Amino acid sequence: MSELHDDPIGRQRLAFERTTDDDGDEVLLVETWVDPGGGVPPHIHPTFTEVFEVFEGEVTFTAGRKKEVRRAGESITVPPGTRHAYANRGTSTAHMRCTAKPPKDLEDFLVTTARLGREGHIARIGPLRGPGSLRGLPEVADMLRRHRENTVILNPPPIVQKLVLDRIAERARPA
């Protein structure tokens, strides 16, 4: 596993390992510790499947329109194109692992998102937090644009991202 990446917005810590599954296909393992009140907002991965296995605590998953609680020893599979989210509504830290297949650019997306959160550029709801976060808007917009093929964030709505944020993202590109 890689070093731990602190994600203050999701109130979680993440570690990554690229490996192969029993079929010989490349997968990304995302070991995750989610503090009470932590989780991720609704999003879609059009190009890969995620399987979440809970080792400790319990996690509430939203997959499509269904909310389902998973406890230690239980798992949930999220197929490509499924709107999903998760939250730790318990009182203790939940430990789980996500297996993403194929891994695509998920690790880069999660590491970048965590860094932008630590720098104050991403808030719990929406991509901005306060007036100081406008400094980071071009970088946040660029990150959303670069990863859109594999991870679609639903707030702001994708049409707003394409029409407005993509223009702002141009400012993040090196000259």
GROMACS .gro file of N, CA and C in nm:
model
  525
    1MET      N    1   0.084  -0.119   0.000
    1MET     CA    2   0.000   0.000   0.000
    1MET      C    3   0.088   0.124   0.000
    2SER      N    4   0.035   0.229  -0.059
    2SER     CA    5   0.106   0.358  -0.065
    2SER      C    6   0.095   0.429   0.069
    3GLU      N    7   0.153   0.547   0.074
    3GLU     CA    8   0.138   0.631   0.192
    3GLU      C    9  -0.008   0.668   0.210
    4LEU      N   10  -0.043   0.709   0.332
    4LEU     CA   11  -0.180   0.753   0.359
    4LEU      C   12  -0.199   0.895   0.308
    5HIS      N   13  -0.310   0.917   0.241
    5HIS     CA   14  -0.347   1.050   0.192
    5HIS      C   15  -0.466   1.098   0.273
    6ASP      N   16  -0.450   1.209   0.343
    6ASP     CA   17  -0.556   1.264   0.426
    6ASP      C   18  -0.651   1.347   0.339
    7ASP      N   19  -0.779   1.313   0.344
    7ASP     CA   20  -0.883   1.386   0.272
    7ASP      C   21  -0.972   1.452   0.376
    8PRO      N   22  -0.945   1.580   0.409
    8PRO     CA   23  -1.021   1.646   0.515
    8PRO      C   24  -1.167   1.671   0.479
    9ILE      N   25  -1.197   1.683   0.352
    9ILE     CA   26  -1.335   1.709   0.309
    9ILE      C   27  -1.419   1.583   0.324
   10GLY      N   28  -1.365   1.470   0.281
   10GLY     CA   29  -1.436   1.342   0.296
   10GLY      C   30  -1.418   1.282   0.434
   11ARG      N   31  -1.336   1.347   0.518
   11ARG     CA   32  -1.306   1.296   0.653
   11ARG      C   33  -1.262   1.150   0.645
   12GLN      N   34  -1.162   1.128   0.559
   12GLN     CA   35  -1.114   0.993   0.538
   12GLN      C   36  -0.965   0.994   0.506
   13ARG      N   37  -0.905   0.877   0.518
   13ARG     CA   38  -0.767   0.857   0.480
   13ARG      C   39  -0.763   0.743   0.380
   14LEU      N   40  -0.678   0.758   0.278
   14LEU     CA   41  -0.675   0.664   0.167
   14LEU      C   42  -0.534   0.613   0.143
   15ALA      N   43  -0.521   0.486   0.109
   15ALA     CA   44  -0.394   0.428   0.065
   15ALA      C   45  -0.425   0.344  -0.059
   16PHE      N   46  -0.328   0.337  -0.152
   16PHE     CA   47  -0.353   0.276  -0.282
   16PHE      C   48  -0.254   0.164  -0.312
   17GLU      N   49  -0.302   0.064  -0.387
   17GLU     CA   50  -0.214  -0.041  -0.437
   17GLU      C   51  -0.268  -0.088  -0.571
   18ARG      N   52  -0.183  -0.088  -0.674
   18ARG     CA   53  -0.220  -0.146  -0.803
   18ARG      C   54  -0.172  -0.289  -0.803
   19THR      N   55  -0.261  -0.378  -0.845
   19THR     CA   56  -0.229  -0.520  -0.845
   19THR      C   57  -0.312  -0.586  -0.955
   20THR      N   58  -0.315  -0.717  -0.957
   20THR     CA   59  -0.399  -0.790  -1.053
   20THR      C   60  -0.496  -0.878  -0.976
   21ASP      N   61  -0.612  -0.902  -1.037
   21ASP     CA   62  -0.710  -0.989  -0.972
   21ASP      C   63  -0.687  -1.134  -1.016
   22ASP      N   64  -0.775  -1.222  -0.976
   22ASP     CA   65  -0.761  -1.365  -1.008
   22ASP      C   66  -0.765  -1.392  -1.158
   23ASP      N   67  -0.826  -1.301  -1.236
   23ASP     CA   68  -0.832  -1.318  -1.382
   23ASP      C   69  -0.709  -1.260  -1.451
   24GLY      N   70  -0.618  -1.199  -1.373
   24GLY     CA   71  -0.499  -1.138  -1.431
   24GLY      C   72  -0.521  -0.995  -1.478
   25ASP      N   73  -0.638  -0.939  -1.449
   25ASP     CA   74  -0.668  -0.802  -1.489
   25ASP      C   75  -0.618  -0.704  -1.383
   26GLU      N   76  -0.570  -0.588  -1.428
   26GLU     CA   77  -0.522  -0.486  -1.335
   26GLU      C   78  -0.638  -0.426  -1.257
   27VAL      N   79  -0.617  -0.408  -1.127
   27VAL     CA   80  -0.716  -0.344  -1.040
   27VAL      C   81  -0.643  -0.245  -0.949
   28LEU      N   82  -0.719  -0.151  -0.896
   28LEU     CA   83  -0.669  -0.057  -0.797
   28LEU      C   84  -0.740  -0.086  -0.667
   29LEU      N   85  -0.662  -0.112  -0.561
   29LEU     CA   86  -0.718  -0.129  -0.427
   29LEU      C   87  -0.706   0.004  -0.356
   30VAL      N   88  -0.818   0.053  -0.302
   30VAL     CA   89  -0.819   0.178  -0.228
   30VAL      C   90  -0.862   0.145  -0.085
   31GLU      N   91  -0.763   0.138   0.002
   31GLU     CA   92  -0.789   0.113   0.144
   31GLU      C   93  -0.834   0.245   0.205
   32THR      N   94  -0.948   0.244   0.274
   32THR     CA   95  -1.009   0.369   0.319
   32THR      C   96  -1.054   0.358   0.465
   33TRP      N   97  -1.021   0.461   0.543
   33TRP     CA   98  -1.068   0.475   0.679
   33TRP      C   99  -1.153   0.601   0.682
   34VAL      N  100  -1.284   0.584   0.707
   34VAL     CA  101  -1.380   0.695   0.702
   34VAL      C  102  -1.424   0.728   0.844
   35ASP      N  103  -1.396   0.851   0.886
   35ASP     CA  104  -1.436   0.895   1.018
   35ASP      C  105  -1.586   0.918   1.024
   36PRO      N  106  -1.646   0.918   1.145
   36PRO     CA  107  -1.789   0.949   1.157
   36PRO      C  108  -1.820   1.083   1.089
   37GLY      N  109  -1.927   1.084   1.011
   37GLY     CA  110  -1.965   1.204   0.936
   37GLY      C  111  -1.895   1.217   0.803
   38GLY      N  112  -1.801   1.129   0.772
   38GLY     CA  113  -1.727   1.135   0.647
   38GLY      C  114  -1.795   1.058   0.535
   39GLY      N  115  -1.743   1.075   0.415
   39GLY     CA  116  -1.795   1.005   0.298
   39GLY      C  117  -1.774   1.087   0.173
   40VAL      N  118  -1.836   1.044   0.066
   40VAL     CA  119  -1.824   1.115  -0.062
   40VAL      C  120  -1.963   1.142  -0.118
   41PRO      N  121  -1.979   1.256  -0.189
   41PRO     CA  122  -2.109   1.292  -0.246
   41PRO      C  123  -2.138   1.208  -0.372
   42PRO      N  124  -2.261   1.215  -0.420
   42PRO     CA  125  -2.298   1.138  -0.540
   42PRO      C  126  -2.210   1.171  -0.661
   43HIS      N  127  -2.171   1.065  -0.730
   43HIS     CA  128  -2.089   1.077  -0.850
   43HIS      C  129  -2.109   0.951  -0.933
   44ILE      N  130  -2.051   0.950  -1.053
   44ILE     CA  131  -2.066   0.838  -1.145
   44ILE      C  132  -1.928   0.806  -1.204
   45HIS      N  133  -1.899   0.677  -1.216
   45HIS     CA  134  -1.781   0.630  -1.290
   45HIS      C  135  -1.832   0.558  -1.415
   46PRO      N  136  -1.828   0.623  -1.532
   46PRO     CA  137  -1.882   0.559  -1.653
   46PRO      C  138  -1.802   0.439  -1.702
   47THR      N  139  -1.674   0.428  -1.659
   47THR     CA  140  -1.585   0.332  -1.724
   47THR      C  141  -1.535   0.218  -1.636
   48PHE      N  142  -1.572   0.215  -1.509
   48PHE     CA  143  -1.522   0.104  -1.426
   48PHE      C  144  -1.619   0.065  -1.315
   49THR      N  145  -1.597  -0.057  -1.267
   49THR     CA  146  -1.675  -0.115  -1.158
   49THR      C  147  -1.599  -0.094  -1.028
   50GLU      N  148  -1.673  -0.068  -0.920
   50GLU     CA  149  -1.614  -0.061  -0.787
   50GLU      C  150  -1.683  -0.165  -0.698
   51VAL      N  151  -1.602  -0.239  -0.623
   51VAL     CA  152  -1.653  -0.331  -0.523
   51VAL      C  153  -1.601  -0.282  -0.388
   52PHE      N  154  -1.693  -0.249  -0.297
   52PHE     CA  155  -1.657  -0.201  -0.163
   52PHE      C  156  -1.677  -0.314  -0.063
   53GLU      N  157  -1.572  -0.343   0.015
   53GLU     CA  158  -1.578  -0.442   0.121
   53GLU      C  159  -1.557  -0.369   0.253
   54VAL      N  160  -1.648  -0.385   0.348
   54VAL     CA  161  -1.636  -0.320   0.479
   54VAL      C  162  -1.570  -0.418   0.575
   55PHE      N  163  -1.464  -0.371   0.643
   55PHE     CA  164  -1.390  -0.453   0.739
   55PHE      C  165  -1.426  -0.418   0.884
   56GLU      N  166  -1.450  -0.290   0.911
   56GLU     CA  167  -1.487  -0.246   1.045
   56GLU      C  168  -1.591  -0.136   1.034
   57GLY      N  169  -1.680  -0.130   1.133
   57GLY     CA  170  -1.781  -0.026   1.134
   57GLY      C  171  -1.891  -0.055   1.034
   58GLU      N  172  -1.962   0.050   0.998
   58GLU     CA  173  -2.067   0.036   0.897
   58GLU      C  174  -2.069   0.160   0.810
   59VAL      N  175  -2.107   0.139   0.684
   59VAL     CA  176  -2.109   0.245   0.585
   59VAL      C  177  -2.244   0.240   0.514
   60THR      N  178  -2.304   0.358   0.496
   60THR     CA  179  -2.429   0.367   0.421
   60THR      C  180  -2.395   0.402   0.277
   61PHE      N  181  -2.433   0.316   0.186
   61PHE     CA  182  -2.407   0.336   0.044
   61PHE      C  183  -2.537   0.377  -0.025
   62THR      N  184  -2.526   0.468  -0.117
   62THR     CA  185  -2.635   0.499  -0.208
   62THR      C  186  -2.588   0.451  -0.345
   63ALA      N  187  -2.665   0.362  -0.405
   63ALA     CA  188  -2.632   0.311  -0.538
   63ALA      C  189  -2.759   0.319  -0.619
   64GLY      N  190  -2.756   0.405  -0.721
   64GLY     CA  191  -2.880   0.433  -0.794
   64GLY      C  192  -2.972   0.509  -0.700
   65ARG      N  193  -3.090   0.458  -0.679
   65ARG     CA  194  -3.188   0.522  -0.589
   65ARG      C  195  -3.199   0.451  -0.454
   66LYS      N  196  -3.119   0.345  -0.435
   66LYS     CA  197  -3.130   0.265  -0.312
   66LYS      C  198  -3.020   0.301  -0.212
   67LYS      N  199  -3.059   0.312  -0.084
   67LYS     CA  200  -2.962   0.328   0.025
   67LYS      C  201  -2.952   0.194   0.096
   68GLU      N  202  -2.827   0.152   0.116
   68GLU     CA  203  -2.804   0.023   0.180
   68GLU      C  204  -2.689   0.035   0.278
   69VAL      N  205  -2.706  -0.018   0.398
   69VAL     CA  206  -2.601  -0.018   0.498
   69VAL      C  207  -2.521  -0.148   0.484
   70ARG      N  208  -2.389  -0.134   0.487
   70ARG     CA  209  -2.301  -0.250   0.485
   70ARG      C  210  -2.216  -0.246   0.612
   71ARG      N  211  -2.208  -0.363   0.677
   71ARG     CA  212  -2.131  -0.376   0.801
   71ARG      C  213  -2.009  -0.465   0.775
   72ALA      N  214  -1.925  -0.476   0.877
   72ALA     CA  215  -1.805  -0.559   0.866
   72ALA      C  216  -1.840  -0.695   0.808
   73GLY      N  217  -1.764  -0.736   0.707
   73GLY     CA  218  -1.785  -0.865   0.642
   73GLY      C  219  -1.879  -0.859   0.522
   74GLU      N  220  -1.937  -0.742   0.495
   74GLU     CA  221  -2.031  -0.728   0.384
   74GLU      C  222  -1.970  -0.642   0.274
   75SER      N  223  -2.027  -0.656   0.154
   75SER     CA  224  -1.975  -0.579   0.040
   75SER      C  225  -2.091  -0.531  -0.047
   76ILE      N  226  -2.058  -0.441  -0.139
   76ILE     CA  227  -2.153  -0.393  -0.238
   76ILE      C  228  -2.076  -0.367  -0.367
   77THR      N  229  -2.137  -0.402  -0.481
   77THR     CA  230  -2.077  -0.380  -0.612
   77THR      C  231  -2.150  -0.266  -0.682
   78VAL      N  232  -2.073  -0.172  -0.734
   78VAL     CA  233  -2.130  -0.058  -0.807
   78VAL      C  234  -2.084  -0.069  -0.952
   79PRO      N  235  -2.175  -0.105  -1.044
   79PRO     CA  236  -2.139  -0.119  -1.185
   79PRO      C  237  -2.110   0.016  -1.250
   80PRO      N  238  -2.041   0.015  -1.364
   80PRO     CA  239  -2.015   0.140  -1.437
   80PRO      C  240  -2.145   0.213  -1.467
   81GLY      N  241  -2.140   0.345  -1.459
   81GLY     CA  242  -2.255   0.428  -1.494
   81GLY      C  243  -2.357   0.444  -1.384
   82THR      N  244  -2.333   0.387  -1.266
   82THR     CA  245  -2.428   0.395  -1.155
   82THR      C  246  -2.396   0.514  -1.065
   83ARG      N  247  -2.493   0.599  -1.044
   83ARG     CA  248  -2.478   0.710  -0.949
   83ARG      C  249  -2.462   0.648  -0.810
   84HIS      N  250  -2.359   0.691  -0.736
   84HIS     CA  251  -2.337   0.633  -0.604
   84HIS      C  252  -2.267   0.731  -0.510
   85ALA      N  253  -2.274   0.700  -0.382
   85ALA     CA  254  -2.210   0.779  -0.277
   85ALA      C  255  -2.197   0.687  -0.155
   86TYR      N  256  -2.119   0.732  -0.056
   86TYR     CA  257  -2.116   0.659   0.071
   86TYR      C  258  -2.095   0.756   0.185
   87ALA      N  259  -2.139   0.713   0.305
   87ALA     CA  260  -2.126   0.795   0.424
   87ALA      C  261  -2.112   0.706   0.547
   88ASN      N  262  -2.031   0.751   0.641
   88ASN     CA  263  -2.021   0.685   0.770
   88ASN      C  264  -2.113   0.760   0.865
   89ARG      N  265  -2.228   0.703   0.893
   89ARG     CA  266  -2.324   0.766   0.983
   89ARG      C  267  -2.312   0.711   1.125
   90GLY      N  268  -2.211   0.626   1.147
   90GLY     CA  269  -2.190   0.566   1.278
   90GLY      C  270  -2.110   0.656   1.370
   91THR      N  271  -2.068   0.599   1.482
   91THR     CA  272  -1.994   0.675   1.583
   91THR      C  273  -1.847   0.636   1.590
   92SER      N  274  -1.806   0.540   1.508
   92SER     CA  275  -1.665   0.500   1.506
   92SER      C  276  -1.615   0.499   1.361
   93THR      N  277  -1.484   0.502   1.347
   93THR     CA  278  -1.423   0.501   1.214
   93THR      C  279  -1.455   0.369   1.143
   94ALA      N  280  -1.494   0.380   1.018
   94ALA     CA  281  -1.520   0.262   0.935
   94ALA      C  282  -1.396   0.236   0.850
   95HIS      N  283  -1.364   0.110   0.833
   95HIS     CA  284  -1.250   0.069   0.749
   95HIS      C  285  -1.307  -0.017   0.636
   96MET      N  286  -1.273   0.021   0.512
   96MET     CA  287  -1.320  -0.054   0.396
   96MET      C  288  -1.215  -0.052   0.287
   97ARG      N  289  -1.237  -0.136   0.189
   97ARG     CA  290  -1.151  -0.138   0.071
   97ARG      C  291  -1.239  -0.134  -0.053
   98CYS      N  292  -1.199  -0.049  -0.147
   98CYS     CA  293  -1.264  -0.043  -0.277
   98CYS      C  294  -1.170  -0.107  -0.378
   99THR      N  295  -1.223  -0.197  -0.459
   99THR     CA  296  -1.148  -0.254  -0.570
   99THR      C  297  -1.208  -0.196  -0.697
  100ALA      N  298  -1.128  -0.118  -0.769
  100ALA     CA  299  -1.172  -0.054  -0.894
  100ALA      C  300  -1.114  -0.131  -1.012
  101LYS      N  301  -1.201  -0.167  -1.107
  101LYS     CA  302  -1.157  -0.245  -1.223
  101LYS      C  303  -1.226  -0.194  -1.347
  102PRO      N  304  -1.152  -0.156  -1.451
  102PRO     CA  305  -1.008  -0.130  -1.452
  102PRO      C  306  -0.978  -0.001  -1.374
  103PRO      N  307  -0.856   0.015  -1.328
  103PRO     CA  308  -0.826   0.126  -1.237
  103PRO      C  309  -0.832   0.265  -1.299
  104LYS      N  310  -0.813   0.276  -1.429
  104LYS     CA  311  -0.816   0.406  -1.498
  104LYS      C  312  -0.735   0.509  -1.419
  105ASP      N  313  -0.790   0.630  -1.399
  105ASP     CA  314  -0.716   0.739  -1.333
  105ASP      C  315  -0.771   0.769  -1.193
  106LEU      N  316  -0.836   0.669  -1.130
  106LEU     CA  317  -0.900   0.691  -1.001
  106LEU      C  318  -0.802   0.737  -0.893
  107GLU      N  319  -0.685   0.676  -0.888
  107GLU     CA  320  -0.588   0.716  -0.784
  107GLU      C  321  -0.549   0.863  -0.800
  108ASP      N  322  -0.519   0.906  -0.920
  108ASP     CA  323  -0.483   1.047  -0.942
  108ASP      C  324  -0.599   1.138  -0.904
  109PHE      N  325  -0.720   1.100  -0.940
  109PHE     CA  326  -0.837   1.182  -0.906
  109PHE      C  327  -0.850   1.197  -0.755
  110LEU      N  328  -0.841   1.086  -0.681
  110LEU     CA  329  -0.859   1.090  -0.536
  110LEU      C  330  -0.746   1.164  -0.465
  111VAL      N  331  -0.623   1.143  -0.509
  111VAL     CA  332  -0.509   1.212  -0.448
  111VAL      C  333  -0.518   1.362  -0.474
  112THR      N  334  -0.553   1.400  -0.597
  112THR     CA  335  -0.567   1.543  -0.630
  112THR      C  336  -0.681   1.606  -0.553
  113THR      N  337  -0.794   1.536  -0.543
  113THR     CA  338  -0.908   1.588  -0.468
  113THR      C  339  -0.871   1.610  -0.321
  114ALA      N  340  -0.801   1.513  -0.262
  114ALA     CA  341  -0.759   1.527  -0.121
  114ALA      C  342  -0.666   1.646  -0.104
  115ARG      N  343  -0.573   1.663  -0.196
  115ARG     CA  344  -0.480   1.777  -0.187
  115ARG      C  345  -0.554   1.909  -0.200
  116LEU      N  346  -0.645   1.918  -0.295
  116LEU     CA  347  -0.722   2.042  -0.312
  116LEU      C  348  -0.808   2.070  -0.189
  117GLY      N  349  -0.856   1.966  -0.123
  117GLY     CA  350  -0.930   1.984   0.001
  117GLY      C  351  -0.840   2.035   0.113
  118ARG      N  352  -0.720   1.980   0.124
  118ARG     CA  353  -0.625   2.027   0.227
  118ARG      C  354  -0.586   2.172   0.203
  119GLU      N  355  -0.582   2.213   0.077
  119GLU     CA  356  -0.545   2.351   0.042
  119GLU      C  357  -0.663   2.447   0.052
  120GLY      N  358  -0.783   2.396   0.084
  120GLY     CA  359  -0.900   2.482   0.101
  120GLY      C  360  -0.974   2.516  -0.026
  121HIS      N  361  -0.949   2.443  -0.136
  121HIS     CA  362  -1.013   2.474  -0.264
  121HIS      C  363  -1.140   2.396  -0.291
  122ILE      N  364  -1.168   2.293  -0.211
  122ILE     CA  365  -1.288   2.212  -0.230
  122ILE      C  366  -1.360   2.204  -0.096
  123ALA      N  367  -1.493   2.218  -0.100
  123ALA     CA  368  -1.574   2.208   0.020
  123ALA      C  369  -1.659   2.082   0.017
  124ARG      N  370  -1.722   2.051   0.124
  124ARG     CA  371  -1.807   1.932   0.136
  124ARG      C  372  -1.915   1.930   0.028
  125ILE      N  373  -1.980   2.044   0.005
  125ILE     CA  374  -2.083   2.050  -0.097
  125ILE      C  375  -2.038   2.153  -0.200
  126GLY      N  376  -2.017   2.109  -0.322
  126GLY     CA  377  -1.970   2.200  -0.426
  126GLY      C  378  -1.819   2.212  -0.424
  127PRO      N  379  -1.760   2.270  -0.529
  127PRO     CA  380  -1.616   2.272  -0.543
  127PRO      C  381  -1.547   2.389  -0.474
  128LEU      N  382  -1.621   2.485  -0.418
  128LEU     CA  383  -1.556   2.603  -0.361
  128LEU      C  384  -1.589   2.619  -0.214
  129ARG      N  385  -1.495   2.680  -0.141
  129ARG     CA  386  -1.519   2.707  -0.001
  129ARG      C  387  -1.469   2.847   0.031
  130GLY      N  388  -1.559   2.942   0.037
  130GLY     CA  389  -1.523   3.078   0.077
  130GLY      C  390  -1.452   3.155  -0.031
  131PRO      N  391  -1.436   3.287  -0.009
  131PRO     CA  392  -1.376   3.375  -0.109
  131PRO      C  393  -1.232   3.338  -0.143
  132GLY      N  394  -1.155   3.288  -0.047
  132GLY     CA  395  -1.015   3.252  -0.073
  132GLY      C  396  -1.002   3.136  -0.170
  133SER      N  397  -1.106   3.055  -0.183
  133SER     CA  398  -1.097   2.938  -0.270
  133SER      C  399  -1.101   2.976  -0.418
  134LEU      N  400  -1.142   3.097  -0.450
  134LEU     CA  401  -1.147   3.137  -0.591
  134LEU      C  402  -1.008   3.131  -0.655
  135ARG      N  403  -0.904   3.150  -0.575
  135ARG     CA  404  -0.767   3.137  -0.625
  135ARG      C  405  -0.744   3.002  -0.689
  136GLY      N  406  -0.803   2.898  -0.628
  136GLY     CA  407  -0.782   2.762  -0.677
  136GLY      C  408  -0.883   2.716  -0.779
  137LEU      N  409  -0.979   2.801  -0.814
  137LEU     CA  410  -1.084   2.760  -0.907
  137LEU      C  411  -1.031   2.708  -1.040
  138PRO      N  412  -0.933   2.773  -1.103
  138PRO     CA  413  -0.884   2.717  -1.230
  138PRO      C  414  -0.829   2.574  -1.214
  139GLU      N  415  -0.759   2.546  -1.103
  139GLU     CA  416  -0.705   2.412  -1.083
  139GLU      C  417  -0.816   2.310  -1.056
  140VAL      N  418  -0.916   2.349  -0.976
  140VAL     CA  419  -1.030   2.261  -0.950
  140VAL      C  420  -1.104   2.233  -1.081
  141ALA      N  421  -1.129   2.336  -1.159
  141ALA     CA  422  -1.198   2.321  -1.288
  141ALA      C  423  -1.119   2.229  -1.381
  142ASP      N  424  -0.987   2.246  -1.384
  142ASP     CA  425  -0.902   2.162  -1.469
  142ASP      C  426  -0.908   2.016  -1.424
  143MET      N  427  -0.906   1.993  -1.292
  143MET     CA  428  -0.913   1.857  -1.240
  143MET      C  429  -1.046   1.791  -1.280
  144LEU      N  430  -1.157   1.863  -1.265
  144LEU     CA  431  -1.287   1.808  -1.304
  144LEU      C  432  -1.291   1.776  -1.453
  145ARG      N  433  -1.234   1.864  -1.536
  145ARG     CA  434  -1.232   1.841  -1.680
  145ARG      C  435  -1.145   1.721  -1.717
  146ARG      N  436  -1.025   1.712  -1.659
  146ARG     CA  437  -0.932   1.604  -1.691
  146ARG      C  438  -0.986   1.466  -1.656
  147HIS      N  439  -1.064   1.458  -1.551
  147HIS     CA  440  -1.110   1.328  -1.503
  147HIS      C  441  -1.253   1.295  -1.543
  148ARG      N  442  -1.318   1.384  -1.616
  148ARG     CA  443  -1.460   1.367  -1.648
  148ARG      C  444  -1.491   1.236  -1.719
  149GLU      N  445  -1.402   1.185  -1.800
  149GLU     CA  446  -1.428   1.061  -1.874
  149GLU      C  447  -1.451   0.942  -1.779
  150ASN      N  448  -1.383   0.944  -1.664
  150ASN     CA  449  -1.390   0.831  -1.571
  150ASN      C  450  -1.462   0.861  -1.440
  151THR      N  451  -1.470   0.988  -1.402
  151THR     CA  452  -1.537   1.026  -1.278
  151THR      C  453  -1.617   1.153  -1.304
  152VAL      N  454  -1.750   1.142  -1.293
  152VAL     CA  455  -1.838   1.255  -1.316
  152VAL      C  456  -1.892   1.302  -1.182
  153ILE      N  457  -1.849   1.419  -1.140
  153ILE     CA  458  -1.900   1.482  -1.019
  153ILE      C  459  -2.033   1.548  -1.055
  154LEU      N  460  -2.132   1.535  -0.969
  154LEU     CA  461  -2.265   1.582  -1.004
  154LEU      C  462  -2.299   1.721  -0.948
  155ASN      N  463  -2.207   1.781  -0.873
  155ASN     CA  464  -2.228   1.916  -0.821
  155ASN      C  465  -2.098   1.994  -0.835
  156PRO      N  466  -2.091   2.095  -0.921
  156PRO     CA  467  -2.201   2.150  -0.999
  156PRO      C  468  -2.243   2.053  -1.110
  157PRO      N  469  -2.364   2.069  -1.163
  157PRO     CA  470  -2.412   1.978  -1.268
  157PRO      C  471  -2.312   1.971  -1.385
  158PRO      N  472  -2.300   1.853  -1.446
  158PRO     CA  473  -2.205   1.836  -1.556
  158PRO      C  474  -2.219   1.940  -1.667
  159ILE      N  475  -2.340   1.986  -1.698
  159ILE     CA  476  -2.356   2.086  -1.804
  159ILE      C  477  -2.289   2.218  -1.763
  160VAL      N  478  -2.297   2.253  -1.636
  160VAL     CA  479  -2.230   2.375  -1.586
  160VAL      C  480  -2.079   2.356  -1.596
  161GLN      N  481  -2.033   2.237  -1.562
  161GLN     CA  482  -1.889   2.211  -1.571
  161GLN      C  483  -1.841   2.230  -1.715
  162LYS      N  484  -1.917   2.177  -1.811
  162LYS     CA  485  -1.875   2.188  -1.951
  162LYS      C  486  -1.882   2.331  -2.002
  163LEU      N  487  -1.990   2.402  -1.970
  163LEU     CA  488  -2.010   2.536  -2.025
  163LEU      C  489  -1.928   2.644  -1.954
  164VAL      N  490  -1.910   2.631  -1.824
  164VAL     CA  491  -1.845   2.737  -1.747
  164VAL      C  492  -1.706   2.696  -1.699
  165LEU      N  493  -1.699   2.583  -1.628
  165LEU     CA  494  -1.572   2.546  -1.566
  165LEU      C  495  -1.464   2.509  -1.668
  166ASP      N  496  -1.503   2.452  -1.782
  166ASP     CA  497  -1.401   2.419  -1.882
  166ASP      C  498  -1.328   2.545  -1.931
  167ARG      N  499  -1.400   2.655  -1.941
  167ARG     CA  500  -1.335   2.781  -1.981
  167ARG      C  501  -1.240   2.829  -1.873
  168ILE      N  502  -1.281   2.813  -1.748
  168ILE     CA  503  -1.194   2.852  -1.637
  168ILE      C  504  -1.073   2.759  -1.630
  169ALA      N  505  -1.092   2.633  -1.665
  169ALA     CA  506  -0.983   2.535  -1.661
  169ALA      C  507  -0.870   2.574  -1.754
  170GLU      N  508  -0.901   2.641  -1.862
  170GLU     CA  509  -0.797   2.685  -1.956
  170GLU      C  510  -0.692   2.771  -1.884
  171ARG      N  511  -0.733   2.842  -1.782
  171ARG     CA  512  -0.640   2.928  -1.706
  171ARG      C  513  -0.542   2.846  -1.623
  172ALA      N  514  -0.574   2.720  -1.595
  172ALA     CA  515  -0.487   2.635  -1.514
  172ALA      C  516  -0.377   2.571  -1.596
  173ARG      N  517  -0.391   2.571  -1.726
  173ARG     CA  518  -0.290   2.507  -1.812
  173ARG      C  519  -0.164   2.591  -1.816
  174PRO      N  520  -0.049   2.525  -1.811
  174PRO     CA  521   0.078   2.599  -1.822
  174PRO      C  522   0.089   2.668  -1.957
  175ALA      N  523   0.150   2.784  -1.957
  175ALA     CA  524   0.166   2.863  -2.083
  175ALA      C  525   0.268   2.801  -2.173
   0.00000   0.00000   0.00000
